[in-house]
Short mmCIF file of C-alpha atoms in Angstrom, two decimals:
data_model
loop_
_atom_site.label_atom_id
_atom_site.label_comp_id
_atom_site.label_asym_id
_atom_site.label_seq_id
_atom_site.Cartn_x
_atom_site.Cartn_y
_atom_site.Cartn_z
CA MET E 1 0.65 -0.26 0.00
CA ASP E 2 2.69 2.26 1.19
CA ARG E 3 4.22 1.41 -2.55
CA TRP E 4 1.10 2.29 -4.35
CA LEU E 5 0.50 5.59 -2.95
CA CYS E 6 4.21 6.71 -3.47
CA SER E 7 3.70 5.52 -7.10
CA LYS E 8 -0.02 7.28 -7.49
CA LEU E 9 1.96 10.70 -6.25
CA TYR E 10 4.11 10.30 -8.48
CA SER E 11 2.13 10.05 -11.30
CA THR E 12 -0.42 12.98 -9.63
CA VAL E 13 3.35 15.50 -9.63
CA VAL E 14 3.66 13.86 -13.56
CA GLN E 15 0.35 15.08 -14.47
CA CYS E 16 0.72 18.08 -12.91
CA GLU E 17 3.48 19.39 -14.87
CA ARG E 18 2.24 18.21 -17.92
CA GLY E 19 -1.35 20.25 -16.61
CA PHE E 20 1.21 23.61 -16.28
CA ALA E 21 2.92 23.08 -19.65
CA ALA E 22 -0.31 23.26 -21.59
CA TYR E 23 -1.69 25.92 -19.75
CA LYS E 24 -4.35 23.55 -18.70
CA LEU E 25 -5.14 24.40 -14.89
CA HIS E 26 -8.16 22.57 -14.55
CA ALA E 27 -6.17 19.40 -15.38
CA VAL E 28 -3.93 20.37 -12.53
CA THR E 29 -6.63 20.64 -9.98
CA ALA E 30 -8.56 17.52 -11.48
CA ALA E 31 -5.69 15.81 -10.29
CA LEU E 32 -4.76 17.03 -7.20
CA PHE E 33 -8.35 16.63 -6.09
CA SER E 34 -8.53 12.93 -7.49
CA PHE E 35 -5.14 11.58 -6.05
CA TRP E 36 -6.13 14.27 -2.40
CA VAL E 37 -9.46 12.30 -2.11
CA HIS E 38 -9.73 9.10 -4.26
CA SER E 39 -6.07 7.67 -3.27
CA LEU E 40 -5.57 9.65 -0.28
CA CYS E 41 -8.36 10.14 1.91
CA ASP E 42 -10.65 7.16 1.01
CA VAL E 43 -8.14 4.45 1.03
CA TYR E 44 -4.53 5.13 2.15
CA VAL E 45 -5.93 6.71 5.71
CA GLU E 46 -8.80 4.39 5.98
CA PHE E 47 -6.52 1.42 5.07
CA MET E 48 -4.35 2.80 7.77
CA LYS E 49 -6.64 3.65 10.70
CA PRO E 50 -6.51 0.45 12.48
CA LEU E 51 -2.76 0.87 12.70
CA LEU E 52 -2.58 4.13 14.07
CA ARG E 53 -4.94 3.26 16.31
CA PRO E 54 -3.93 0.94 19.32
CA GLN E 55 -6.77 0.04 20.51
CA GLU E 56 -7.84 -1.49 16.70
CA GLU E 57 -4.94 -3.48 16.11
CA GLY E 58 -6.65 -6.15 13.98
CA PRO E 59 -6.28 -7.70 9.97
CA LEU E 60 -4.10 -5.04 9.35
CA LEU E 61 -1.06 -6.13 11.47
CA GLN E 62 -1.91 -9.83 10.93
CA MET E 63 -1.67 -9.97 7.81
CA SER E 64 1.22 -7.31 7.13
CA SER E 65 4.10 -8.71 5.41
CA GLU E 66 6.04 -5.65 5.13
CA HIS E 67 6.32 -4.65 9.01
CA ARG E 68 8.05 -6.54 11.93
CA ASP E 69 6.49 -4.64 14.63
CA VAL E 70 3.71 -2.46 15.28
CA GLU E 71 6.06 0.67 16.34
CA GLU E 72 7.71 0.33 13.72
CA ALA E 73 4.98 0.05 11.05
CA ARG E 74 3.46 3.28 12.56
CA ARG E 75 6.09 4.96 11.74
CA MET E 76 6.62 4.14 8.24
CA ALA E 77 3.16 4.61 7.89
CA CYS E 78 3.33 8.12 9.35
CA GLY E 79 6.50 9.21 7.41
CA VAL E 80 4.48 7.99 3.95
CA LEU E 81 1.90 10.43 5.40
CA TYR E 82 3.70 13.49 5.87
CA HIS E 83 5.30 12.94 2.75
CA CYS E 84 2.62 12.60 0.45
CA VAL E 85 0.75 15.68 2.43
CA SER E 86 3.54 17.74 2.60
CA VAL E 87 4.19 17.45 -1.29
CA CYS E 88 0.86 17.75 -1.96
CA LEU E 89 0.36 20.88 0.15
CA THR E 90 3.07 22.38 -2.33
CA LEU E 91 1.52 22.11 -5.48
CA LEU E 92 -1.61 22.90 -4.02
CA SER E 93 0.12 26.31 -2.76
CA PRO E 94 -0.48 28.37 -6.43
CA PHE E 95 -4.03 27.80 -6.19
CA MET E 96 -4.99 28.14 -2.46
CA PRO E 97 -1.50 30.02 -0.52
CA PHE E 98 -3.33 30.73 2.74
CA ILE E 99 -5.19 27.55 3.14
CA SER E 100 -2.11 25.43 2.44
CA GLU E 101 0.23 27.91 4.69
CA GLU E 102 -1.81 27.34 7.19
CA LEU E 103 -2.05 23.75 6.96
CA TRP E 104 1.62 23.33 6.09
CA GLN E 105 2.39 25.54 9.23
CA ARG E 106 0.81 22.76 11.24
CA VAL E 107 2.20 19.15 9.66
CA ARG E 108 5.81 21.00 9.56
CA PRO E 109 6.78 20.23 13.02
CA LEU E 110 5.49 16.31 12.31
CA GLY E 111 8.21 15.95 9.63
CA PRO E 112 11.29 13.77 10.56
CA GLY E 113 14.00 16.99 9.16
CA ALA E 114 13.78 20.67 9.70
CA ALA E 115 11.64 22.50 6.89
CA GLY E 116 11.91 25.88 5.78
CA PRO E 117 9.81 28.72 7.67
CA SER E 118 7.00 28.96 5.13
CA LEU E 119 5.55 26.59 2.69
CA CYS E 120 6.44 29.58 -0.23
CA LEU E 121 10.20 29.25 0.50
CA GLU E 122 9.84 24.85 -0.03
CA PRO E 123 10.89 23.72 -3.88
CA PHE E 124 7.92 22.75 -5.91
CA PRO E 125 7.90 19.29 -6.39
CA HIS E 126 9.51 17.68 -9.83
CA SER E 127 8.72 13.93 -11.09
CA ALA E 128 12.30 13.19 -11.78
CA GLN E 129 12.92 13.78 -8.22
CA LEU E 130 10.22 11.42 -7.51
CA ALA E 131 11.17 8.83 -10.33
CA HIS E 132 12.01 5.98 -7.23
CA TRP E 133 8.65 6.44 -6.39
CA HIS E 134 6.96 5.26 -9.42
CA PHE E 135 5.40 1.74 -9.13
CA PRO E 136 3.23 1.02 -12.50
CA GLU E 137 2.68 -2.50 -11.23
CA GLU E 138 1.50 -1.67 -8.42
CA GLU E 139 -0.99 1.19 -9.86
CA ARG E 140 -1.74 -1.79 -12.78
CA ASP E 141 -2.92 -4.03 -10.22
CA PHE E 142 -4.82 -1.82 -7.71
CA PRO E 143 -8.01 -1.27 -9.53
CA LEU E 144 -8.53 -5.16 -9.23
CA VAL E 145 -8.18 -4.56 -5.48
CA GLN E 146 -10.74 -1.64 -5.57
CA GLU E 147 -13.27 -3.38 -7.81
CA VAL E 148 -12.83 -6.89 -5.31
CA ILE E 149 -13.60 -4.00 -2.27
CA ARG E 150 -16.08 -2.09 -3.31
CA VAL E 151 -18.22 -5.51 -4.61
CA ALA E 152 -17.60 -7.06 -0.84
CA ARG E 153 -18.69 -3.80 0.51
CA SER E 154 -22.07 -4.10 -1.88
CA LEU E 155 -22.79 -8.01 -0.43
CA ARG E 156 -22.26 -6.72 3.27
CA ALA E 157 -24.76 -3.74 2.28
CA GLN E 158 -27.19 -6.69 0.77
CA CYS E 159 -27.30 -8.86 3.67
CA GLY E 160 -27.29 -6.33 5.80
CA LEU E 161 -24.34 -7.07 7.78
CA THR E 162 -23.56 -3.69 9.01
CA SER E 163 -21.35 -4.19 11.97
CA GLU E 164 -20.01 -8.01 11.08
CA LYS E 165 -17.30 -8.87 9.58
CA PRO E 166 -18.04 -12.24 7.53
CA GLU E 167 -15.87 -14.69 5.79
CA MET E 168 -15.54 -14.48 1.73
CA TRP E 169 -14.80 -16.29 -1.07
CA VAL E 170 -13.07 -15.29 -4.47
CA VAL E 171 -12.87 -17.33 -7.50
CA CYS E 172 -10.50 -15.98 -9.84
CA SER E 173 -8.05 -16.59 -12.73
CA PRO E 174 -4.10 -17.09 -11.45
CA SER E 175 -2.93 -13.70 -12.12
CA GLN E 176 -5.79 -11.68 -10.15
CA ALA E 177 -5.29 -14.48 -7.26
CA HIS E 178 -1.63 -13.13 -7.28
CA VAL E 179 -3.04 -9.59 -7.06
CA LEU E 180 -5.38 -10.36 -4.14
CA ARG E 181 -2.81 -12.43 -1.88
CA HIS E 182 -0.40 -9.15 -2.83
CA PHE E 183 -3.24 -6.98 -1.38
CA ALA E 184 -4.65 -9.48 0.70
CA SER E 185 -4.47 -6.51 4.28
CA ALA E 186 -6.11 -4.02 2.08
CA VAL E 187 -8.96 -6.23 0.87
CA TRP E 188 -9.36 -7.33 4.36
CA THR E 189 -9.45 -4.17 6.00
CA LEU E 190 -11.26 -1.62 3.56
CA SER E 191 -14.06 -4.48 2.85
CA ARG E 192 -14.23 -5.09 6.84
CA ILE E 193 -14.56 -9.00 6.42
CA SER E 194 -12.61 -11.98 8.77
CA ASN E 195 -11.36 -13.93 5.94
CA LEU E 196 -10.91 -13.51 2.06
CA HIS E 197 -10.41 -17.39 0.78
CA ILE E 198 -9.25 -17.68 -2.58
CA CYS E 199 -10.09 -20.21 -4.97
CA CYS E 200 -8.71 -20.43 -8.58
CA PRO E 201 -10.25 -23.22 -10.24
CA GLU E 202 -7.06 -22.58 -13.57
CA GLY E 203 -4.93 -23.39 -10.68
CA GLY E 204 -1.31 -21.85 -11.86
CA GLU E 205 2.60 -21.65 -10.99
CA GLY E 206 3.25 -20.86 -7.73
CA LEU E 207 -0.34 -21.27 -6.44
CA VAL E 208 0.16 -23.94 -4.02
CA SER E 209 0.13 -21.49 -1.02
CA LEU E 210 -3.58 -20.10 -2.06
CA SER E 211 -6.72 -21.65 -0.90
CA SER E 212 -8.06 -23.71 -3.14
CA THR E 213 -11.78 -24.09 -1.20
CA PRO E 214 -14.49 -23.67 -3.21
CA PRO E 215 -16.99 -21.03 -1.76
CA PRO E 216 -19.86 -22.58 0.34
CA LYS E 217 -23.18 -24.22 -2.21
CA GLY E 218 -25.79 -21.51 -2.13
CA SER E 219 -23.55 -18.26 -1.51
CA LEU E 220 -24.39 -15.33 -2.97
CA VAL E 221 -22.49 -13.72 -5.76
CA GLY E 222 -20.69 -10.61 -6.66
CA VAL E 223 -19.21 -9.73 -9.91
CA VAL E 224 -15.79 -8.40 -10.00
CA ASP E 225 -15.53 -8.92 -14.31
CA HIS E 226 -16.48 -12.42 -16.34
CA THR E 227 -13.33 -13.97 -14.78
CA CYS E 228 -13.49 -12.65 -11.07
CA GLN E 229 -16.47 -13.29 -8.52
CA LEU E 230 -17.02 -13.17 -4.96
CA HIS E 231 -19.32 -15.11 -2.81
CA LEU E 232 -20.88 -14.88 0.51
CA HIS E 233 -22.79 -17.59 2.17
CA VAL E 234 -26.71 -16.82 2.42
CA GLN E 235 -27.27 -15.92 6.19
CA SER E 236 -30.76 -16.26 7.82
CA GLY E 237 -32.71 -13.95 8.32
CA MET E 238 -31.18 -11.64 4.63
CA ASN E 239 -33.56 -9.43 2.28
CA VAL E 240 -33.56 -12.30 -0.06
CA ASP E 241 -36.30 -10.39 -2.08
CA ARG E 242 -34.52 -7.10 -2.03
CA GLN E 243 -31.21 -8.90 -3.40
CA MET E 244 -33.41 -10.78 -6.07
CA LEU E 245 -35.01 -7.16 -7.33
CA GLN E 246 -31.60 -5.47 -7.21
CA LEU E 247 -29.90 -8.28 -9.83
CA SER E 248 -33.26 -8.35 -11.94
CA GLN E 249 -32.72 -4.48 -12.16
CA ARG E 250 -29.11 -5.17 -13.09
CA LYS E 251 -30.24 -7.94 -15.61
CA ASP E 252 -32.68 -5.59 -17.38
CA LYS E 253 -29.57 -3.11 -17.73
CA LEU E 254 -27.27 -5.64 -19.34
CA LEU E 255 -29.55 -7.40 -22.13
CA PRO E 256 -29.90 -4.40 -23.90
CA LYS E 257 -25.97 -3.40 -24.28
CA LEU E 258 -25.47 -7.24 -24.96
CA GLU E 259 -29.12 -7.00 -27.73
CA GLU E 260 -27.39 -3.70 -29.64
CA ILE E 261 -23.54 -6.24 -29.47
CA LEU E 262 -25.57 -8.69 -31.66
CA ARG E 263 -27.56 -6.30 -33.36
CA ARG E 264 -24.04 -5.32 -34.68
CA THR E 265 -22.22 -8.33 -35.06
CA ARG E 266 -24.77 -9.67 -37.47
CA SER E 267 -25.34 -6.62 -39.95
CA PRO E 268 -24.25 -6.78 -43.24
CA GLN E 269 -20.64 -6.44 -44.03
CA TYR E 270 -19.57 -6.77 -40.59
CA LEU E 271 -16.33 -8.45 -41.44
CA GLN E 272 -15.64 -6.02 -44.55
CA LYS E 273 -16.30 -2.59 -42.60
CA VAL E 274 -15.11 -3.06 -38.94
CA PRO E 275 -11.85 -3.32 -38.09
CA GLU E 276 -10.01 -6.40 -36.03
CA HIS E 277 -8.87 -4.69 -33.37
CA VAL E 278 -12.62 -3.33 -32.97
CA ARG E 279 -14.22 -6.96 -33.79
CA GLN E 280 -11.72 -8.41 -30.96
CA GLN E 281 -12.80 -5.28 -28.60
CA MET E 282 -16.56 -6.44 -30.00
CA GLU E 283 -15.95 -9.80 -29.28
CA SER E 284 -14.16 -9.40 -25.51
CA LYS E 285 -17.40 -7.21 -24.71
CA MET E 286 -20.41 -9.65 -25.34
CA SER E 287 -18.43 -12.58 -23.87
CA ALA E 288 -17.58 -10.33 -20.39
CA LEU E 289 -21.73 -9.48 -20.91
CA GLN E 290 -22.39 -12.72 -21.06
CA GLN E 291 -20.74 -13.84 -18.61
CA GLU E 292 -22.20 -11.62 -15.84
CA VAL E 293 -25.61 -12.34 -17.09
CA ARG E 294 -25.13 -16.27 -16.79
CA ASN E 295 -23.73 -15.25 -13.07
CA ILE E 296 -26.56 -13.01 -12.31
CA GLU E 297 -29.40 -15.99 -13.63
CA GLU E 298 -27.05 -18.28 -11.03
CA GLN E 299 -27.75 -15.58 -8.00
CA LEU E 300 -31.10 -15.68 -8.80
CA LYS E 301 -31.47 -19.48 -9.03
CA VAL E 302 -29.81 -19.52 -5.61
CA LEU E 303 -31.83 -16.94 -3.63
CA GLN E 304 -34.96 -18.41 -4.98
CA GLU E 305 -34.38 -21.74 -3.83
CA ALA E 306 -32.91 -20.04 -0.23
CA GLN E 307 -36.53 -18.29 -0.58
CA THR E 308 -38.22 -21.49 -1.16
CA ALA E 309 -36.47 -23.22 2.09
CA GLU E 310 -37.44 -20.56 3.98
#
């Protein structure tokens, strides 16, 4: 997570440099807003709360393989936060000079080294100075983690699990399994689950240590994409009717999209007029939609059986 956030900061600085060079100030402010709100606050701060609160040393510390002890982990987290906040405030200073200065004066005493008396005297960040913080593989893989977290939260909300931390199962491809194992502590903490069982039907090299326990029958399924699904065992007292309604509405939205793609692919001279790379994209999208519709139909069948059993 530290590597991901620092890499996002590097990418933000690059976007700001390009925006300034092209005189597109709206692009600069959009990049800063996206990093500050969606990366720093929504993800990293929420992820680090159990670590920074001594009374909540839960899954984050149990799962973390990057830190040897709690104090070292806290020092590292505070250092990353200070680094990101100080750089962001410097980037913000041309747009919000007074607020950024006030915040920087409060943050400055928390820094590891001596800082200048004013934010105005601090050197402006350059991407070349932060190139060692660039980890493209972390940025490439993390959107999958965010989508898994979103689906897990949705499943918990649909089942009315507001305070409980249930177990979940994920069925995915080998490459997705490696990503989820790498960011396991983030998935546990931000999804508010007690455990994530990773099942990889396709197998693959290097997956011996991964759990191969299949999800229990009658589980509620959340679709991440056409190769990754989350499973939550149906609990007693769950609002089955509400879940079935939401799934039916989702299916009703997908079917017109699928029909439109089928109509295009079946049109005369489709093979002659449409470039090959566009046809491949259409086929991939059609396959993903068909798989999601099948998953929804299977989920509706499971819920109907659970409703009948009640």
